[in-house]
């Protein structure tokens, strides 16, 4: 529950409030207020929500041991379904995807894997489902390189919609002296 609260409330709700305020003040493109999915900024939105405990060390420190373990378990699950996503794109049959997922997530119910398989074939969900592991992996990799500057990245991500390319440019600027 605490990880869900960090993701949904600290990640999405606070970001949504900030964007709503900026829209009202005319400080943000009004087109970004019409829809949130799918769009290029979804990568940033889901990535920052998932990586918030890494971007802001005080959030990580406040997680219980269970919350910290859950953070790692969710990441493993995301990465496993990331690999499954590409198997599905390649035309792999459900049975082979189930076998691969069960290799890394032996506790995963077959009905859950079937649902994930179906959702990843559905054009309405495909791009959104791919954003979690891809963005989460990226932010986990850059946080150690940024050190204290990860706070600046977190603030910028909460305040400004960005595409993955814009995020990577911003990170490179933060890394330079």
PDB file of C-alpha atoms in Angstrom:
ATOM      1  CA  UNK A   1       0.000   0.000   0.000  1.00  0.00           C
ATOM      2  CA  UNK A   2       2.777   2.496   0.789  1.00  0.00           C
ATOM      3  CA  UNK A   3       4.374   1.993  -2.622  1.00  0.00           C
ATOM      4  CA  UNK A   4       1.030   2.537  -4.318  1.00  0.00           C
ATOM      5  CA  UNK A   5       0.600   5.740  -2.301  1.00  0.00           C
ATOM      6  CA  UNK A   6       4.026   7.013  -3.365  1.00  0.00           C
ATOM      7  CA  UNK A   7       3.301   6.206  -7.024  1.00  0.00           C
ATOM      8  CA  UNK A   8      -0.265   7.480  -7.248  1.00  0.00           C
ATOM      9  CA  UNK A   9      -0.341  10.335  -4.737  1.00  0.00           C
ATOM     10  CA  UNK A  10       3.194  11.677  -4.625  1.00  0.00           C
ATOM     11  CA  UNK A  11       3.851  10.814  -8.255  1.00  0.00           C
ATOM     12  CA  UNK A  12       0.645  11.437 -10.173  1.00  0.00           C
ATOM     13  CA  UNK A  13      -1.672  13.465  -7.941  1.00  0.00           C
ATOM     14  CA  UNK A  14       0.838  16.156  -6.997  1.00  0.00           C
ATOM     15  CA  UNK A  15       2.118  16.313 -10.567  1.00  0.00           C
ATOM     16  CA  UNK A  16      -1.475  16.627 -11.801  1.00  0.00           C
ATOM     17  CA  UNK A  17      -2.202  19.469  -9.393  1.00  0.00           C
ATOM     18  CA  UNK A  18       0.910  21.331 -10.538  1.00  0.00           C
ATOM     19  CA  UNK A  19       0.062  20.864 -14.209  1.00  0.00           C
ATOM     20  CA  UNK A  20      -3.545  21.917 -13.617  1.00  0.00           C
ATOM     21  CA  UNK A  21      -2.328  25.089 -11.910  1.00  0.00           C
ATOM     22  CA  UNK A  22       0.079  25.820 -14.776  1.00  0.00           C
ATOM     23  CA  UNK A  23      -2.698  25.280 -17.322  1.00  0.00           C
ATOM     24  CA  UNK A  24      -4.947  27.754 -15.505  1.00  0.00           C
ATOM     25  CA  UNK A  25      -2.149  30.322 -15.394  1.00  0.00           C
ATOM     26  CA  UNK A  26      -1.421  29.845 -19.102  1.00  0.00           C
ATOM     27  CA  UNK A  27       2.083  28.551 -18.342  1.00  0.00           C
ATOM     28  CA  UNK A  28       1.553  25.207 -20.063  1.00  0.00           C
ATOM     29  CA  UNK A  29       0.359  24.211 -23.507  1.00  0.00           C
ATOM     30  CA  UNK A  30      -3.436  23.763 -23.147  1.00  0.00           C
ATOM     31  CA  UNK A  31      -3.280  20.702 -25.391  1.00  0.00           C
ATOM     32  CA  UNK A  32      -1.558  18.823 -22.579  1.00  0.00           C
ATOM     33  CA  UNK A  33      -4.631  19.271 -20.418  1.00  0.00           C
ATOM     34  CA  UNK A  34      -6.975  17.512 -22.823  1.00  0.00           C
ATOM     35  CA  UNK A  35      -5.675  13.983 -22.473  1.00  0.00           C
ATOM     36  CA  UNK A  36      -2.942  12.185 -20.669  1.00  0.00           C
ATOM     37  CA  UNK A  37      -2.849   8.859 -22.533  1.00  0.00           C
ATOM     38  CA  UNK A  38      -1.367   7.976 -24.817  1.00  0.00           C
ATOM     39  CA  UNK A  39       1.191  10.662 -25.268  1.00  0.00           C
ATOM     40  CA  UNK A  40       4.964  11.002 -25.248  1.00  0.00           C
ATOM     41  CA  UNK A  41       4.873  12.451 -21.737  1.00  0.00           C
ATOM     42  CA  UNK A  42       3.420   9.207 -20.324  1.00  0.00           C
ATOM     43  CA  UNK A  43       6.957   7.777 -20.246  1.00  0.00           C
ATOM     44  CA  UNK A  44       8.025  10.583 -17.930  1.00  0.00           C
ATOM     45  CA  UNK A  45       4.855  10.488 -15.808  1.00  0.00           C
ATOM     46  CA  UNK A  46       5.053   6.772 -15.077  1.00  0.00           C
ATOM     47  CA  UNK A  47       8.825   6.778 -14.788  1.00  0.00           C
ATOM     48  CA  UNK A  48       8.959   9.527 -12.199  1.00  0.00           C
ATOM     49  CA  UNK A  49       6.075   7.999 -10.228  1.00  0.00           C
ATOM     50  CA  UNK A  50       7.871   4.645 -10.135  1.00  0.00           C
ATOM     51  CA  UNK A  51      11.333   6.078  -9.457  1.00  0.00           C
ATOM     52  CA  UNK A  52      10.348   8.718  -6.890  1.00  0.00           C
ATOM     53  CA  UNK A  53      11.877   6.743  -3.985  1.00  0.00           C
ATOM     54  CA  UNK A  54      15.206   6.804  -5.836  1.00  0.00           C
ATOM     55  CA  UNK A  55      14.993  10.392  -7.033  1.00  0.00           C
ATOM     56  CA  UNK A  56      14.201  11.617  -3.515  1.00  0.00           C
ATOM     57  CA  UNK A  57      16.227   9.664  -0.941  1.00  0.00           C
ATOM     58  CA  UNK A  58      14.017  10.793   1.955  1.00  0.00           C
ATOM     59  CA  UNK A  59      11.079   9.003   0.330  1.00  0.00           C
ATOM     60  CA  UNK A  60      13.119   5.788   0.127  1.00  0.00           C
ATOM     61  CA  UNK A  61      14.267   6.168   3.737  1.00  0.00           C
ATOM     62  CA  UNK A  62      10.652   6.425   4.925  1.00  0.00           C
ATOM     63  CA  UNK A  63       9.631   3.183   3.238  1.00  0.00           C
ATOM     64  CA  UNK A  64       9.316   0.195   5.537  1.00  0.00           C
ATOM     65  CA  UNK A  65      11.445  -2.863   4.841  1.00  0.00           C
ATOM     66  CA  UNK A  66       8.375  -4.360   3.182  1.00  0.00           C
ATOM     67  CA  UNK A  67       7.991  -1.237   1.031  1.00  0.00           C
ATOM     68  CA  UNK A  68      11.622  -1.451  -0.066  1.00  0.00           C
ATOM     69  CA  UNK A  69      11.226  -5.113  -0.937  1.00  0.00           C
ATOM     70  CA  UNK A  70       8.009  -4.315  -2.813  1.00  0.00           C
ATOM     71  CA  UNK A  71       9.852  -1.641  -4.790  1.00  0.00           C
ATOM     72  CA  UNK A  72      12.334  -4.248  -6.011  1.00  0.00           C
ATOM     73  CA  UNK A  73       9.629  -6.880  -6.630  1.00  0.00           C
ATOM     74  CA  UNK A  74       7.584  -4.442  -8.715  1.00  0.00           C
ATOM     75  CA  UNK A  75      10.672  -3.562 -10.734  1.00  0.00           C
ATOM     76  CA  UNK A  76      11.409  -7.259 -11.372  1.00  0.00           C
ATOM     77  CA  UNK A  77       7.805  -7.750 -12.464  1.00  0.00           C
ATOM     78  CA  UNK A  78       7.976  -4.723 -14.758  1.00  0.00           C
ATOM     79  CA  UNK A  79      11.204  -5.923 -16.358  1.00  0.00           C
ATOM     80  CA  UNK A  80       9.788  -9.421 -16.824  1.00  0.00           C
ATOM     81  CA  UNK A  81       6.716  -8.083 -18.595  1.00  0.00           C
ATOM     82  CA  UNK A  82       8.969  -5.751 -20.586  1.00  0.00           C
ATOM     83  CA  UNK A  83      10.668  -8.843 -22.013  1.00  0.00           C
ATOM     84  CA  UNK A  84       7.262 -10.477 -22.506  1.00  0.00           C
ATOM     85  CA  UNK A  85       6.121  -7.398 -24.404  1.00  0.00           C
ATOM     86  CA  UNK A  86       8.843  -7.886 -27.004  1.00  0.00           C
ATOM     87  CA  UNK A  87       8.114 -11.609 -27.221  1.00  0.00           C
ATOM     88  CA  UNK A  88       4.480 -10.766 -27.969  1.00  0.00           C
ATOM     89  CA  UNK A  89       5.565  -8.199 -30.570  1.00  0.00           C
ATOM     90  CA  UNK A  90       7.579 -10.954 -32.234  1.00  0.00           C
ATOM     91  CA  UNK A  91       4.476 -13.139 -32.468  1.00  0.00           C
ATOM     92  CA  UNK A  92       5.330 -15.476 -29.611  1.00  0.00           C
ATOM     93  CA  UNK A  93       2.512 -17.727 -28.462  1.00  0.00           C
ATOM     94  CA  UNK A  94       0.961 -17.435 -25.027  1.00  0.00           C
ATOM     95  CA  UNK A  95       2.462 -20.706 -23.766  1.00  0.00           C
ATOM     96  CA  UNK A  96       6.044 -19.563 -24.345  1.00  0.00           C
ATOM     97  CA  UNK A  97       5.333 -16.190 -22.737  1.00  0.00           C
ATOM     98  CA  UNK A  98       3.822 -17.956 -19.706  1.00  0.00           C
ATOM     99  CA  UNK A  99       6.941 -20.134 -19.403  1.00  0.00           C
ATOM    100  CA  UNK A 100       9.264 -17.124 -19.542  1.00  0.00           C
ATOM    101  CA  UNK A 101       7.238 -15.121 -17.007  1.00  0.00           C
ATOM    102  CA  UNK A 102       7.042 -18.124 -14.654  1.00  0.00           C
ATOM    103  CA  UNK A 103      10.856 -18.406 -14.805  1.00  0.00           C
ATOM    104  CA  UNK A 104      11.208 -14.987 -13.131  1.00  0.00           C
ATOM    105  CA  UNK A 105       7.863 -14.750 -11.335  1.00  0.00           C
ATOM    106  CA  UNK A 106       6.978 -18.290 -10.238  1.00  0.00           C
ATOM    107  CA  UNK A 107       4.158 -16.982  -8.022  1.00  0.00           C
ATOM    108  CA  UNK A 108       2.383 -15.187 -10.917  1.00  0.00           C
ATOM    109  CA  UNK A 109      -1.029 -16.682 -11.664  1.00  0.00           C
ATOM    110  CA  UNK A 110      -1.520 -17.952 -15.181  1.00  0.00           C
ATOM    111  CA  UNK A 111      -4.734 -15.924 -15.438  1.00  0.00           C
ATOM    112  CA  UNK A 112      -2.734 -12.766 -14.691  1.00  0.00           C
ATOM    113  CA  UNK A 113      -0.177 -13.630 -17.352  1.00  0.00           C
ATOM    114  CA  UNK A 114      -3.000 -14.266 -19.840  1.00  0.00           C
ATOM    115  CA  UNK A 115      -4.502 -10.856 -19.029  1.00  0.00           C
ATOM    116  CA  UNK A 116      -1.113  -9.149 -19.445  1.00  0.00           C
ATOM    117  CA  UNK A 117      -0.618 -11.001 -22.745  1.00  0.00           C
ATOM    118  CA  UNK A 118      -4.006  -9.829 -23.968  1.00  0.00           C
ATOM    119  CA  UNK A 119      -3.476  -6.228 -22.811  1.00  0.00           C
ATOM    120  CA  UNK A 120      -0.091  -6.036 -24.526  1.00  0.00           C
ATOM    121  CA  UNK A 121      -1.687  -7.095 -27.807  1.00  0.00           C
ATOM    122  CA  UNK A 122      -4.380  -4.434 -27.445  1.00  0.00           C
ATOM    123  CA  UNK A 123      -3.505  -1.124 -29.170  1.00  0.00           C
ATOM    124  CA  UNK A 124      -5.237   0.814 -26.362  1.00  0.00           C
ATOM    125  CA  UNK A 125      -2.729  -0.368 -23.746  1.00  0.00           C
ATOM    126  CA  UNK A 126       0.438  -1.310 -25.611  1.00  0.00           C
ATOM    127  CA  UNK A 127       2.453   1.885 -25.383  1.00  0.00           C
ATOM    128  CA  UNK A 128       1.356   2.722 -21.854  1.00  0.00           C
ATOM    129  CA  UNK A 129       2.320  -0.677 -20.460  1.00  0.00           C
ATOM    130  CA  UNK A 130       5.756  -0.419 -22.012  1.00  0.00           C
ATOM    131  CA  UNK A 131       6.499   2.908 -20.299  1.00  0.00           C
ATOM    132  CA  UNK A 132       6.713   1.559 -16.718  1.00  0.00           C
ATOM    133  CA  UNK A 133       9.736  -0.696 -17.084  1.00  0.00           C
ATOM    134  CA  UNK A 134      11.497   1.392 -19.698  1.00  0.00           C
ATOM    135  CA  UNK A 135      11.303   4.684 -17.818  1.00  0.00           C
ATOM    136  CA  UNK A 136      11.751   3.058 -14.422  1.00  0.00           C
ATOM    137  CA  UNK A 137      14.940   1.348 -15.591  1.00  0.00           C
ATOM    138  CA  UNK A 138      16.248   4.594 -17.062  1.00  0.00           C
ATOM    139  CA  UNK A 139      15.683   6.620 -13.886  1.00  0.00           C
ATOM    140  CA  UNK A 140      17.217   3.903 -11.706  1.00  0.00           C
ATOM    141  CA  UNK A 141      20.324   4.056 -13.876  1.00  0.00           C
ATOM    142  CA  UNK A 142      20.773   7.831 -13.891  1.00  0.00           C
ATOM    143  CA  UNK A 143      20.063   8.570 -10.223  1.00  0.00           C
ATOM    144  CA  UNK A 144      23.476   7.324  -8.989  1.00  0.00           C
ATOM    145  CA  UNK A 145      25.160   9.394 -11.698  1.00  0.00           C
ATOM    146  CA  UNK A 146      23.281  12.523 -10.622  1.00  0.00           C
ATOM    147  CA  UNK A 147      23.734  12.248  -6.882  1.00  0.00           C
ATOM    148  CA  UNK A 148      22.107  15.262  -5.187  1.00  0.00           C
ATOM    149  CA  UNK A 149      21.061  16.630  -8.568  1.00  0.00           C
ATOM    150  CA  UNK A 150      18.423  13.882  -8.697  1.00  0.00           C
ATOM    151  CA  UNK A 151      16.245  16.319  -6.686  1.00  0.00           C
ATOM    152  CA  UNK A 152      16.441  18.857  -9.502  1.00  0.00           C
ATOM    153  CA  UNK A 153      15.434  16.157 -11.960  1.00  0.00           C
ATOM    154  CA  UNK A 154      12.485  15.142  -9.767  1.00  0.00           C
ATOM    155  CA  UNK A 155      11.316  18.764  -9.520  1.00  0.00           C
ATOM    156  CA  UNK A 156      11.585  19.324 -13.263  1.00  0.00           C
ATOM    157  CA  UNK A 157       9.725  16.103 -14.016  1.00  0.00           C
ATOM    158  CA  UNK A 158       6.922  17.051 -11.653  1.00  0.00           C
ATOM    159  CA  UNK A 159       6.606  20.551 -13.090  1.00  0.00           C
ATOM    160  CA  UNK A 160       7.069  20.105 -16.805  1.00  0.00           C
ATOM    161  CA  UNK A 161       5.802  17.490 -19.264  1.00  0.00           C
ATOM    162  CA  UNK A 162       8.727  16.110 -21.243  1.00  0.00           C
ATOM    163  CA  UNK A 163       9.314  13.470 -23.864  1.00  0.00           C
ATOM    164  CA  UNK A 164      11.951  10.802 -23.230  1.00  0.00           C
ATOM    165  CA  UNK A 165      14.340  12.695 -25.505  1.00  0.00           C
ATOM    166  CA  UNK A 166      13.828  15.929 -23.516  1.00  0.00           C
ATOM    167  CA  UNK A 167      14.377  14.071 -20.238  1.00  0.00           C
ATOM    168  CA  UNK A 168      17.631  12.596 -21.489  1.00  0.00           C
ATOM    169  CA  UNK A 169      18.822  16.013 -22.682  1.00  0.00           C
ATOM    170  CA  UNK A 170      17.966  17.531 -19.307  1.00  0.00           C
ATOM    171  CA  UNK A 171      19.823  14.739 -17.487  1.00  0.00           C
ATOM    172  CA  UNK A 172      22.910  15.326 -19.636  1.00  0.00           C
ATOM    173  CA  UNK A 173      22.790  19.055 -18.726  1.00  0.00           C
ATOM    174  CA  UNK A 174      22.560  18.145 -15.044  1.00  0.00           C
ATOM    175  CA  UNK A 175      25.548  15.807 -15.336  1.00  0.00           C
ATOM    176  CA  UNK A 176      27.764  18.419 -16.953  1.00  0.00           C
ATOM    177  CA  UNK A 177      29.736  20.702 -14.591  1.00  0.00           C
TER     178      UNK A 177
END
